[in-house]
Structure formats: structure tokens, C-alpha cells
Amino acid sequence: MRKDAPTPSHDVGLDQTEQLVKRPLITRAGNKSELLDSFGSFGGFHPRNGRPPKSGTMDSMDASSQSLSSWLANPPRPCAFVLSGGGAYGAVQVGMLKALFDAGARPDLVVGSSVGALNGSMVALDPEGSVDRLVDVWRGASLDSVFTGERRTPVGVGMVTQLARSRTSIFSDRQLIALIERHAPANTFSELSLPFTAMVTDRLTGVARPISDGRLSRALAASAAIPGVLPPVDIDGTSYVDGGMMAMFPTRQARAMGAESIVLLDATPSDPRPAPPEGLVDGLIHTLALMVRAQRPPAVDATAIGCPIVDLPSATPPEVTAFDFNRTHQLINDGYHRTRGFLERGIDDVFGQTSPS
């Protein structure tokens, strides 16, 4: 049965990640002020009704002096961590999570789509140990280990063979399922410490569906089943594909689960890619990415959602593709540094507004 949520601790024991962030890091900003200036308007704090929320102990907060990290240590609860999809981009969420945990932020529930569901399931099992576990997962991730049907079959050959065999996808999900079952934190949702929802899309109707019970590995595989790239997954007689198709940024679903505040960990690049896609797979993924990008504006509309949303700035460079697993280390580091710098900003600075009366 689901256990009570772990007691928050500000001392996160993350040996592997500590080693990772203490070595020389790849950053796109030379100093702190440049890092903060580089955020632009993509990441931000989206308060309900355009101002910081007054909830619980936050009624008397001084928004002009309080940092975002201190606000996140005691936000309106329940607080949801929402993790977007994004394929190989998902590595950046590991760094984001590390920075959030270092700042004292802890979720009460977790919602994820596609790769965000895989990352999110680790958080839902054990928030304190999730980053170490995720570093292990991402360290071993590669194109061949995730998307080919046979470990020793070249990607191109495997694509032709798989398409001829299945007529639904250019890759088998054999390797992905093996990866999920090797690293899946639990057999069923009920074994997780925190309430967790994996988003999937009904292949027939196109409706986004939340899955929060049953066999965990099947839900995670369905949530990541990119149409045309990976085969659909059948669960209880219904065929499902990637949750990101209709719920790439599932903030509304988090609100429906009872969230009173939301932290959005968007792994996708905020800027357009510098060159057109090359090849069938890259072109397909790019087209899908453009389609789901339209979901983002309503997903961060706090007034419509009905609760404050902390929208962490993207640290994924536009030249990285969703199939590039060779830059995992850079993405984790960049996600950590950019999020840490962002959390140091004052609430008023993030809002761009005066303190609430």
C-alpha cells in the first residue's frame, strides 16, 4: 500500500550527483548576473490572478524580499511536480530536481508525460533518493539501448525490419520496456510513496487519459509510445500512445488531482532549432514537437488552472535533438545550474510586479 509521504529533509544525500555538479560544468552564462538575465520571460512564476498567492503561512510573506526557493520550501499544499515529455531532453529534469531538492522544495504529488512519467515515477517512489537513481538511468541511456528492437541490430536496418513487421512503428518497444522494467521503481502504483499519475493518449479518440493505478511499467511504456516511432500499448483493452500528444504539460491534470501549487519541469527547448531536421525520425519528431508546443500557453495560465505555477526556465539548447543521448551530462548540469540560479531570484523580481497588499 502507498506509504505516507516522506518527511522533508533539507540534507539530500546525492553522492553521484554531488560528484557530477562539483566537477567543471558546462554553462552558457559566464557569471550569475548573466545567467539570470538569460532567462528572459520563458520561465517564471505564474500566480493566480496575476499576483503571489495568499495561502496558509504565505499570507504575511514579503514578496519583494522573499526568494523563490524560500517560497517553494513552504508553498500552498498539496504541491505538485509536473514533468513534461521530451525524449532525450528528459535528462535536464534530473538537474532541475537536484536544484529543487537542494532548495528544500518537496512535492506532495507527481504527474508526468512520456519521459517525464519515467522520471516522475522515480520521484514518487523516493523523493530523497530519486536523483541518484535517475543519474544511474540516464548514464546508461543511448539511442540503441532505447529504440532498437535488437541490441546488435543497426538502427537503420532495425527501422525497416520493424516497420515491415508491425506496420505501426519504425522501432520496437522491446528495449524500452526492458529499460523500464530494469529501472522501474515499483511493480504497481500503490507501492509508490507519493500519489503519481502517468499521462497517456487514447489512440482511437485522441483523449488524454491519466493512469494512476495498476501495473506501473505498462503505464510508463504507454506514456512514452511516440506515434509512428514506438508501437501503441494496450492496457485493459484500450490502445494508448504517448501522453505528450495531448498532455505534454499536464498542469490541468495535476490541479484535478488536488494540487494547490504546481512546479513545472519543462524539458523541451524554449528557442527554435537553428537548422531544419534531417532524416525521417528527426523530421517526424520535430513535426510532433511543433504540434504539441501549442499546448504550452494554456498549461502555464495560472488564472485558468486555478493555482500558482512555478514555470522553471528551460535549460535545453535548441540544437540538441530529442534523440541525442550523447549530451546527457551537459543537460543534467545545465538544468541544475539554471534552476538553482532561477530559484535565488526574489518573488517580486520573478513576478515583475509589486508585492501584494
PDB file of C-alpha atoms in Angstrom, residues 34-287:
ATOM      1  CA  GLU A  34      24.392  36.844 -16.967  1.00  0.00           C
ATOM      2  CA  LEU A  35      22.724  33.562 -16.039  1.00  0.00           C
ATOM      3  CA  LEU A  36      19.763  35.330 -14.507  1.00  0.00           C
ATOM      4  CA  ASP A  37      19.477  37.784 -17.406  1.00  0.00           C
ATOM      5  CA  SER A  38      19.486  34.914 -19.871  1.00  0.00           C
ATOM      6  CA  PHE A  39      16.211  33.511 -18.520  1.00  0.00           C
ATOM      7  CA  GLY A  40      14.058  36.031 -20.375  1.00  0.00           C
ATOM      8  CA  SER A  41      10.323  35.515 -19.950  1.00  0.00           C
ATOM      9  CA  PHE A  42      10.129  31.795 -20.687  1.00  0.00           C
ATOM     10  CA  GLY A  43      10.481  30.584 -17.124  1.00  0.00           C
ATOM     11  CA  GLY A  44       8.606  32.330 -14.383  1.00  0.00           C
ATOM     12  CA  PHE A  45       6.161  32.306 -11.558  1.00  0.00           C
ATOM     13  CA  HIS A  46       2.586  32.409 -12.763  1.00  0.00           C
ATOM     14  CA  PRO A  47       0.449  33.497  -9.826  1.00  0.00           C
ATOM     15  CA  ARG A  48      -3.282  33.016  -9.716  1.00  0.00           C
ATOM     16  CA  ASN A  49      -4.934  36.365 -10.576  1.00  0.00           C
ATOM     17  CA  GLY A  50      -1.540  37.784 -11.525  1.00  0.00           C
ATOM     18  CA  ARG A  51      -0.017  38.008  -8.055  1.00  0.00           C
ATOM     19  CA  PRO A  52       1.619  35.758  -5.483  1.00  0.00           C
ATOM     20  CA  PRO A  53      -0.899  33.542  -3.719  1.00  0.00           C
ATOM     21  CA  LYS A  54      -2.075  34.185  -0.185  1.00  0.00           C
ATOM     22  CA  SER A  55      -2.359  30.740   1.300  1.00  0.00           C
ATOM     23  CA  GLY A  56      -1.606  29.328   4.741  1.00  0.00           C
ATOM     24  CA  THR A  57       1.629  30.766   6.109  1.00  0.00           C
ATOM     25  CA  MET A  58       2.122  32.743   2.900  1.00  0.00           C
ATOM     26  CA  ASP A  59      -0.460  35.388   3.874  1.00  0.00           C
ATOM     27  CA  SER A  60       2.172  37.543   5.530  1.00  0.00           C
ATOM     28  CA  MET A  61       5.029  36.937   3.102  1.00  0.00           C
ATOM     29  CA  ASP A  62       7.112  39.852   1.863  1.00  0.00           C
ATOM     30  CA  ALA A  63       7.177  39.081  -1.848  1.00  0.00           C
ATOM     31  CA  SER A  64       9.764  41.785  -2.569  1.00  0.00           C
ATOM     32  CA  SER A  65      12.377  40.207  -0.272  1.00  0.00           C
ATOM     33  CA  GLN A  66      11.491  36.528  -0.278  1.00  0.00           C
ATOM     34  CA  SER A  67      13.352  34.280  -2.695  1.00  0.00           C
ATOM     35  CA  LEU A  68      11.547  31.798  -4.847  1.00  0.00           C
ATOM     36  CA  SER A  69      13.433  28.969  -3.124  1.00  0.00           C
ATOM     37  CA  SER A  70      12.141  30.008   0.289  1.00  0.00           C
ATOM     38  CA  TRP A  71       8.607  30.226  -1.096  1.00  0.00           C
ATOM     39  CA  LEU A  72       8.934  26.717  -2.529  1.00  0.00           C
ATOM     40  CA  ALA A  73      10.040  25.369   0.849  1.00  0.00           C
ATOM     41  CA  ASN A  74       6.509  26.114   2.082  1.00  0.00           C
ATOM     42  CA  PRO A  75       4.133  26.584  -0.859  1.00  0.00           C
ATOM     43  CA  PRO A  76       0.358  26.165  -0.823  1.00  0.00           C
ATOM     44  CA  ARG A  77      -0.170  22.444  -0.428  1.00  0.00           C
ATOM     45  CA  PRO A  78      -0.601  19.959  -1.905  1.00  0.00           C
ATOM     46  CA  CYS A  79       2.274  20.930  -4.212  1.00  0.00           C
ATOM     47  CA  ALA A  80       2.634  19.019  -7.499  1.00  0.00           C
ATOM     48  CA  PHE A  81       5.782  18.449  -9.519  1.00  0.00           C
ATOM     49  CA  VAL A  82       4.742  18.229 -13.180  1.00  0.00           C
ATOM     50  CA  LEU A  83       7.286  16.776 -15.622  1.00  0.00           C
ATOM     51  CA  SER A  84       6.897  17.270 -19.367  1.00  0.00           C
ATOM     52  CA  GLY A  85       7.825  14.849 -22.119  1.00  0.00           C
ATOM     53  CA  GLY A  86      10.792  15.343 -24.416  1.00  0.00           C
ATOM     54  CA  GLY A  87      12.743  12.155 -25.155  1.00  0.00           C
ATOM     55  CA  ALA A  88      16.458  12.660 -24.530  1.00  0.00           C
ATOM     56  CA  TYR A  89      15.665  16.163 -23.277  1.00  0.00           C
ATOM     57  CA  GLY A  90      14.391  14.484 -20.121  1.00  0.00           C
ATOM     58  CA  ALA A  91      17.925  14.395 -18.724  1.00  0.00           C
ATOM     59  CA  VAL A  92      17.617  18.100 -17.934  1.00  0.00           C
ATOM     60  CA  GLN A  93      14.878  17.296 -15.404  1.00  0.00           C
ATOM     61  CA  VAL A  94      17.428  15.424 -13.284  1.00  0.00           C
ATOM     62  CA  GLY A  95      19.372  18.652 -12.763  1.00  0.00           C
ATOM     63  CA  MET A  96      16.160  20.594 -12.157  1.00  0.00           C
ATOM     64  CA  LEU A  97      15.126  18.110  -9.474  1.00  0.00           C
ATOM     65  CA  LYS A  98      18.509  18.286  -7.775  1.00  0.00           C
ATOM     66  CA  ALA A  99      18.268  22.097  -7.552  1.00  0.00           C
ATOM     67  CA  LEU A 100      14.703  21.931  -6.247  1.00  0.00           C
ATOM     68  CA  PHE A 101      15.589  19.416  -3.545  1.00  0.00           C
ATOM     69  CA  ASP A 102      18.660  21.437  -2.551  1.00  0.00           C
ATOM     70  CA  ALA A 103      16.362  24.444  -2.088  1.00  0.00           C
ATOM     71  CA  GLY A 104      14.078  22.474   0.217  1.00  0.00           C
ATOM     72  CA  ALA A 105      11.240  22.017  -2.268  1.00  0.00           C
ATOM     73  CA  ARG A 106       9.298  18.775  -1.879  1.00  0.00           C
ATOM     74  CA  PRO A 107       6.297  17.510  -3.863  1.00  0.00           C
ATOM     75  CA  ASP A 108       3.139  16.062  -2.399  1.00  0.00           C
ATOM     76  CA  LEU A 109       2.131  14.506  -5.711  1.00  0.00           C
ATOM     77  CA  VAL A 110       3.725  13.944  -9.136  1.00  0.00           C
ATOM     78  CA  VAL A 111       2.360  13.979 -12.695  1.00  0.00           C
ATOM     79  CA  GLY A 112       4.390  13.137 -15.805  1.00  0.00           C
ATOM     80  CA  SER A 113       4.074  12.643 -19.542  1.00  0.00           C
ATOM     81  CA  SER A 114       6.312  10.446 -21.684  1.00  0.00           C
ATOM     82  CA  VAL A 115       9.900  10.618 -20.401  1.00  0.00           C
ATOM     83  CA  GLY A 116       8.590  12.888 -17.639  1.00  0.00           C
ATOM     84  CA  ALA A 117       6.478   9.965 -16.434  1.00  0.00           C
ATOM     85  CA  LEU A 118       9.554   7.756 -16.155  1.00  0.00           C
ATOM     86  CA  ASN A 119      11.467  10.456 -14.271  1.00  0.00           C
ATOM     87  CA  GLY A 120       8.427  11.285 -12.184  1.00  0.00           C
ATOM     88  CA  SER A 121       7.874   7.699 -11.098  1.00  0.00           C
ATOM     89  CA  MET A 122      11.331   7.743  -9.512  1.00  0.00           C
ATOM     90  CA  VAL A 123      10.420  10.887  -7.598  1.00  0.00           C
ATOM     91  CA  ALA A 124       7.118   9.394  -6.475  1.00  0.00           C
ATOM     92  CA  LEU A 125       8.868   6.325  -5.070  1.00  0.00           C
ATOM     93  CA  ASP A 126      11.510   8.155  -3.044  1.00  0.00           C
ATOM     94  CA  PRO A 127      11.988  11.915  -3.499  1.00  0.00           C
ATOM     95  CA  GLU A 128      15.168  11.940  -1.411  1.00  0.00           C
ATOM     96  CA  GLY A 129      16.872   9.204  -3.416  1.00  0.00           C
ATOM     97  CA  SER A 130      15.372   9.889  -6.821  1.00  0.00           C
ATOM     98  CA  VAL A 131      18.213  11.945  -8.293  1.00  0.00           C
ATOM     99  CA  ASP A 132      20.830   9.269  -7.618  1.00  0.00           C
ATOM    100  CA  ARG A 133      18.533   6.686  -9.162  1.00  0.00           C
ATOM    101  CA  LEU A 134      17.885   8.878 -12.206  1.00  0.00           C
ATOM    102  CA  VAL A 135      21.590   9.562 -12.729  1.00  0.00           C
ATOM    103  CA  ASP A 136      22.045   5.780 -12.981  1.00  0.00           C
ATOM    104  CA  VAL A 137      19.256   5.514 -15.548  1.00  0.00           C
ATOM    105  CA  TRP A 138      20.470   8.370 -17.728  1.00  0.00           C
ATOM    106  CA  ARG A 139      24.112   7.355 -17.559  1.00  0.00           C
ATOM    107  CA  GLY A 140      23.261   4.140 -19.408  1.00  0.00           C
ATOM    108  CA  ALA A 141      20.757   5.612 -21.879  1.00  0.00           C
ATOM    109  CA  SER A 142      21.597   5.590 -25.580  1.00  0.00           C
ATOM    110  CA  LEU A 143      19.728   5.535 -28.877  1.00  0.00           C
ATOM    111  CA  ASP A 144      20.463   1.843 -29.403  1.00  0.00           C
ATOM    112  CA  SER A 145      19.535   0.856 -25.862  1.00  0.00           C
ATOM    113  CA  VAL A 146      16.172   2.632 -26.013  1.00  0.00           C
ATOM    114  CA  PHE A 147      14.857   2.457 -29.564  1.00  0.00           C
ATOM    115  CA  THR A 148      16.185  -0.613 -31.394  1.00  0.00           C
ATOM    116  CA  GLY A 149      14.456  -3.976 -31.335  1.00  0.00           C
ATOM    117  CA  GLU A 150      17.655  -5.977 -31.236  1.00  0.00           C
ATOM    118  CA  ARG A 151      20.647  -4.742 -29.267  1.00  0.00           C
ATOM    119  CA  ARG A 152      23.094  -5.563 -32.061  1.00  0.00           C
ATOM    120  CA  THR A 153      20.922  -4.535 -34.991  1.00  0.00           C
ATOM    121  CA  PRO A 154      21.916  -1.179 -36.557  1.00  0.00           C
ATOM    122  CA  VAL A 155      19.244   1.474 -36.114  1.00  0.00           C
ATOM    123  CA  GLY A 156      18.582   1.908 -39.834  1.00  0.00           C
ATOM    124  CA  VAL A 157      18.199  -1.837 -40.503  1.00  0.00           C
ATOM    125  CA  GLY A 158      16.071  -2.259 -37.420  1.00  0.00           C
ATOM    126  CA  MET A 159      13.730   0.541 -38.539  1.00  0.00           C
ATOM    127  CA  VAL A 160      12.993  -1.108 -41.896  1.00  0.00           C
ATOM    128  CA  THR A 161      12.554  -4.545 -40.343  1.00  0.00           C
ATOM    129  CA  GLN A 162      10.301  -3.288 -37.568  1.00  0.00           C
ATOM    130  CA  LEU A 163       8.100  -1.210 -39.895  1.00  0.00           C
ATOM    131  CA  ALA A 164       7.611  -4.182 -42.212  1.00  0.00           C
ATOM    132  CA  ARG A 165       6.736  -6.412 -39.268  1.00  0.00           C
ATOM    133  CA  SER A 166       4.466  -4.170 -37.227  1.00  0.00           C
ATOM    134  CA  ARG A 167       3.129  -1.617 -39.739  1.00  0.00           C
ATOM    135  CA  THR A 168       2.647   0.751 -36.800  1.00  0.00           C
ATOM    136  CA  SER A 169       6.141   1.928 -35.830  1.00  0.00           C
ATOM    137  CA  ILE A 170       9.712   2.188 -37.022  1.00  0.00           C
ATOM    138  CA  PHE A 171      11.093   0.941 -33.706  1.00  0.00           C
ATOM    139  CA  SER A 172      10.184  -1.940 -31.442  1.00  0.00           C
ATOM    140  CA  ASP A 173       9.466  -1.129 -27.807  1.00  0.00           C
ATOM    141  CA  ARG A 174      11.389  -4.217 -26.653  1.00  0.00           C
ATOM    142  CA  GLN A 175      14.422  -2.277 -25.495  1.00  0.00           C
ATOM    143  CA  LEU A 176      12.350   0.492 -23.911  1.00  0.00           C
ATOM    144  CA  ILE A 177      10.269  -1.982 -21.925  1.00  0.00           C
ATOM    145  CA  ALA A 178      13.434  -3.768 -20.799  1.00  0.00           C
ATOM    146  CA  LEU A 179      14.872  -0.433 -19.689  1.00  0.00           C
ATOM    147  CA  ILE A 180      11.689   0.456 -17.800  1.00  0.00           C
ATOM    148  CA  GLU A 181      11.429  -2.920 -16.089  1.00  0.00           C
ATOM    149  CA  ARG A 182      15.108  -2.788 -15.155  1.00  0.00           C
ATOM    150  CA  HIS A 183      14.735   0.605 -13.516  1.00  0.00           C
ATOM    151  CA  ALA A 184      11.026   0.781 -12.651  1.00  0.00           C
ATOM    152  CA  PRO A 185      10.845   1.775  -9.001  1.00  0.00           C
ATOM    153  CA  ALA A 186       7.873  -0.461  -8.230  1.00  0.00           C
ATOM    154  CA  ASN A 187       5.572  -3.054  -9.779  1.00  0.00           C
ATOM    155  CA  THR A 188       2.373  -1.111  -9.153  1.00  0.00           C
ATOM    156  CA  PHE A 189       1.353   2.475  -8.463  1.00  0.00           C
ATOM    157  CA  SER A 190       0.226   1.515  -4.962  1.00  0.00           C
ATOM    158  CA  GLU A 191       3.828   0.774  -3.974  1.00  0.00           C
ATOM    159  CA  LEU A 192       4.908   4.388  -4.547  1.00  0.00           C
ATOM    160  CA  SER A 193       5.344   6.807  -1.658  1.00  0.00           C
ATOM    161  CA  LEU A 194       3.548   9.719  -3.326  1.00  0.00           C
ATOM    162  CA  PRO A 195       0.420   9.891  -5.486  1.00  0.00           C
ATOM    163  CA  PHE A 196       1.599   9.588  -9.094  1.00  0.00           C
ATOM    164  CA  THR A 197      -0.135   9.906 -12.451  1.00  0.00           C
ATOM    165  CA  ALA A 198       1.264   8.932 -15.860  1.00  0.00           C
ATOM    166  CA  MET A 199      -0.450  10.617 -18.800  1.00  0.00           C
ATOM    167  CA  VAL A 200      -1.323   8.611 -21.909  1.00  0.00           C
ATOM    168  CA  THR A 201      -3.348   9.356 -25.041  1.00  0.00           C
ATOM    169  CA  ASP A 202      -6.205   7.170 -26.243  1.00  0.00           C
ATOM    170  CA  ARG A 203      -5.057   6.118 -29.708  1.00  0.00           C
ATOM    171  CA  LEU A 204      -8.610   5.964 -31.088  1.00  0.00           C
ATOM    172  CA  THR A 205     -10.220   9.080 -29.613  1.00  0.00           C
ATOM    173  CA  GLY A 206      -7.144  11.261 -29.041  1.00  0.00           C
ATOM    174  CA  VAL A 207      -8.260  11.999 -25.475  1.00  0.00           C
ATOM    175  CA  ALA A 208      -5.633  12.414 -22.760  1.00  0.00           C
ATOM    176  CA  ARG A 209      -6.077   9.846 -20.001  1.00  0.00           C
ATOM    177  CA  PRO A 210      -4.463   9.781 -16.551  1.00  0.00           C
ATOM    178  CA  ILE A 211      -3.315   6.403 -15.255  1.00  0.00           C
ATOM    179  CA  SER A 212      -2.712   6.181 -11.522  1.00  0.00           C
ATOM    180  CA  ASP A 213      -3.215   2.537 -10.668  1.00  0.00           C
ATOM    181  CA  GLY A 214      -2.338  -0.897 -11.952  1.00  0.00           C
ATOM    182  CA  ARG A 215       0.958  -2.116 -13.404  1.00  0.00           C
ATOM    183  CA  LEU A 216       3.489   0.705 -13.441  1.00  0.00           C
ATOM    184  CA  SER A 217       5.743  -0.483 -16.288  1.00  0.00           C
ATOM    185  CA  ARG A 218       2.829  -0.759 -18.747  1.00  0.00           C
ATOM    186  CA  ALA A 219       1.692   2.759 -17.963  1.00  0.00           C
ATOM    187  CA  LEU A 220       5.207   4.148 -18.392  1.00  0.00           C
ATOM    188  CA  ALA A 221       5.653   2.332 -21.713  1.00  0.00           C
ATOM    189  CA  ALA A 222       2.315   3.664 -22.965  1.00  0.00           C
ATOM    190  CA  SER A 223       3.127   7.185 -21.842  1.00  0.00           C
ATOM    191  CA  ALA A 224       6.314   7.104 -23.943  1.00  0.00           C
ATOM    192  CA  ALA A 225       4.890   5.382 -27.049  1.00  0.00           C
ATOM    193  CA  ILE A 226       5.577   8.111 -29.634  1.00  0.00           C
ATOM    194  CA  PRO A 227       3.137   7.511 -32.537  1.00  0.00           C
ATOM    195  CA  GLY A 228       4.897   6.075 -35.562  1.00  0.00           C
ATOM    196  CA  VAL A 229       8.144   5.724 -33.644  1.00  0.00           C
ATOM    197  CA  LEU A 230       7.137   3.200 -30.965  1.00  0.00           C
ATOM    198  CA  PRO A 231       4.146   0.828 -31.050  1.00  0.00           C
ATOM    199  CA  PRO A 232       0.995   1.603 -29.071  1.00  0.00           C
ATOM    200  CA  VAL A 233       0.488  -0.154 -25.750  1.00  0.00           C
ATOM    201  CA  ASP A 234      -2.698  -1.998 -24.844  1.00  0.00           C
ATOM    202  CA  ILE A 235      -3.990  -1.569 -21.295  1.00  0.00           C
ATOM    203  CA  ASP A 236      -7.285  -3.197 -20.313  1.00  0.00           C
ATOM    204  CA  GLY A 237      -8.417  -3.420 -23.926  1.00  0.00           C
ATOM    205  CA  THR A 238      -7.612   0.171 -24.883  1.00  0.00           C
ATOM    206  CA  SER A 239      -4.727   1.155 -27.153  1.00  0.00           C
ATOM    207  CA  TYR A 240      -2.639   4.064 -25.871  1.00  0.00           C
ATOM    208  CA  VAL A 241       0.161   6.225 -27.261  1.00  0.00           C
ATOM    209  CA  ASP A 242       2.432   8.951 -25.907  1.00  0.00           C
ATOM    210  CA  GLY A 243       0.825  11.109 -23.244  1.00  0.00           C
ATOM    211  CA  GLY A 244       2.599  14.159 -24.627  1.00  0.00           C
ATOM    212  CA  MET A 245       0.385  14.120 -27.702  1.00  0.00           C
ATOM    213  CA  MET A 246      -2.498  15.642 -25.751  1.00  0.00           C
ATOM    214  CA  ALA A 247      -0.957  16.409 -22.332  1.00  0.00           C
ATOM    215  CA  MET A 248       2.667  17.401 -22.853  1.00  0.00           C
ATOM    216  CA  PHE A 249       2.494  19.796 -19.894  1.00  0.00           C
ATOM    217  CA  PRO A 250      -0.135  18.186 -17.626  1.00  0.00           C
ATOM    218  CA  THR A 251      -0.740  21.023 -15.186  1.00  0.00           C
ATOM    219  CA  ARG A 252      -4.516  20.730 -15.502  1.00  0.00           C
ATOM    220  CA  GLN A 253      -4.348  17.091 -14.553  1.00  0.00           C
ATOM    221  CA  ALA A 254      -2.226  17.993 -11.519  1.00  0.00           C
ATOM    222  CA  ARG A 255      -4.849  20.533 -10.483  1.00  0.00           C
ATOM    223  CA  ALA A 256      -7.550  17.882 -10.904  1.00  0.00           C
ATOM    224  CA  MET A 257      -5.571  15.680  -8.510  1.00  0.00           C
ATOM    225  CA  GLY A 258      -5.929  18.408  -5.894  1.00  0.00           C
ATOM    226  CA  ALA A 259      -2.750  20.460  -6.342  1.00  0.00           C
ATOM    227  CA  GLU A 260      -2.837  23.927  -4.775  1.00  0.00           C
ATOM    228  CA  SER A 261       0.532  24.872  -6.299  1.00  0.00           C
ATOM    229  CA  ILE A 262       2.492  23.468  -9.241  1.00  0.00           C
ATOM    230  CA  VAL A 263       6.154  23.318 -10.246  1.00  0.00           C
ATOM    231  CA  LEU A 264       6.507  22.681 -13.993  1.00  0.00           C
ATOM    232  CA  LEU A 265       9.713  20.973 -15.126  1.00  0.00           C
ATOM    233  CA  ASP A 266       9.606  21.549 -18.879  1.00  0.00           C
ATOM    234  CA  ALA A 267      12.421  19.661 -20.610  1.00  0.00           C
ATOM    235  CA  THR A 268      11.790  20.990 -24.120  1.00  0.00           C
ATOM    236  CA  PRO A 269      13.885  23.788 -25.700  1.00  0.00           C
ATOM    237  CA  SER A 270      12.415  27.273 -25.453  1.00  0.00           C
ATOM    238  CA  ASP A 271      14.077  28.528 -28.638  1.00  0.00           C
ATOM    239  CA  PRO A 272      13.550  27.263 -32.203  1.00  0.00           C
ATOM    240  CA  ARG A 273      16.172  24.912 -33.550  1.00  0.00           C
ATOM    241  CA  PRO A 274      18.876  26.571 -35.680  1.00  0.00           C
ATOM    242  CA  ALA A 275      18.560  24.204 -38.676  1.00  0.00           C
ATOM    243  CA  PRO A 276      15.847  22.078 -40.311  1.00  0.00           C
ATOM    244  CA  PRO A 277      15.553  18.447 -39.174  1.00  0.00           C
ATOM    245  CA  GLU A 278      17.494  15.789 -41.037  1.00  0.00           C
ATOM    246  CA  GLY A 279      16.239  12.275 -41.667  1.00  0.00           C
ATOM    247  CA  LEU A 280      12.907  10.535 -41.217  1.00  0.00           C
ATOM    248  CA  VAL A 281      12.961  10.129 -37.446  1.00  0.00           C
ATOM    249  CA  ASP A 282      14.239  13.624 -36.709  1.00  0.00           C
ATOM    250  CA  GLY A 283      11.687  15.112 -39.092  1.00  0.00           C
ATOM    251  CA  LEU A 284       8.846  13.160 -37.523  1.00  0.00           C
ATOM    252  CA  ILE A 285       9.815  14.124 -34.000  1.00  0.00           C
ATOM    253  CA  HIS A 286      10.240  17.769 -34.976  1.00  0.00           C
ATOM    254  CA  THR A 287       6.774  17.837 -36.540  1.00  0.00           C
TER     255      THR A 287
END
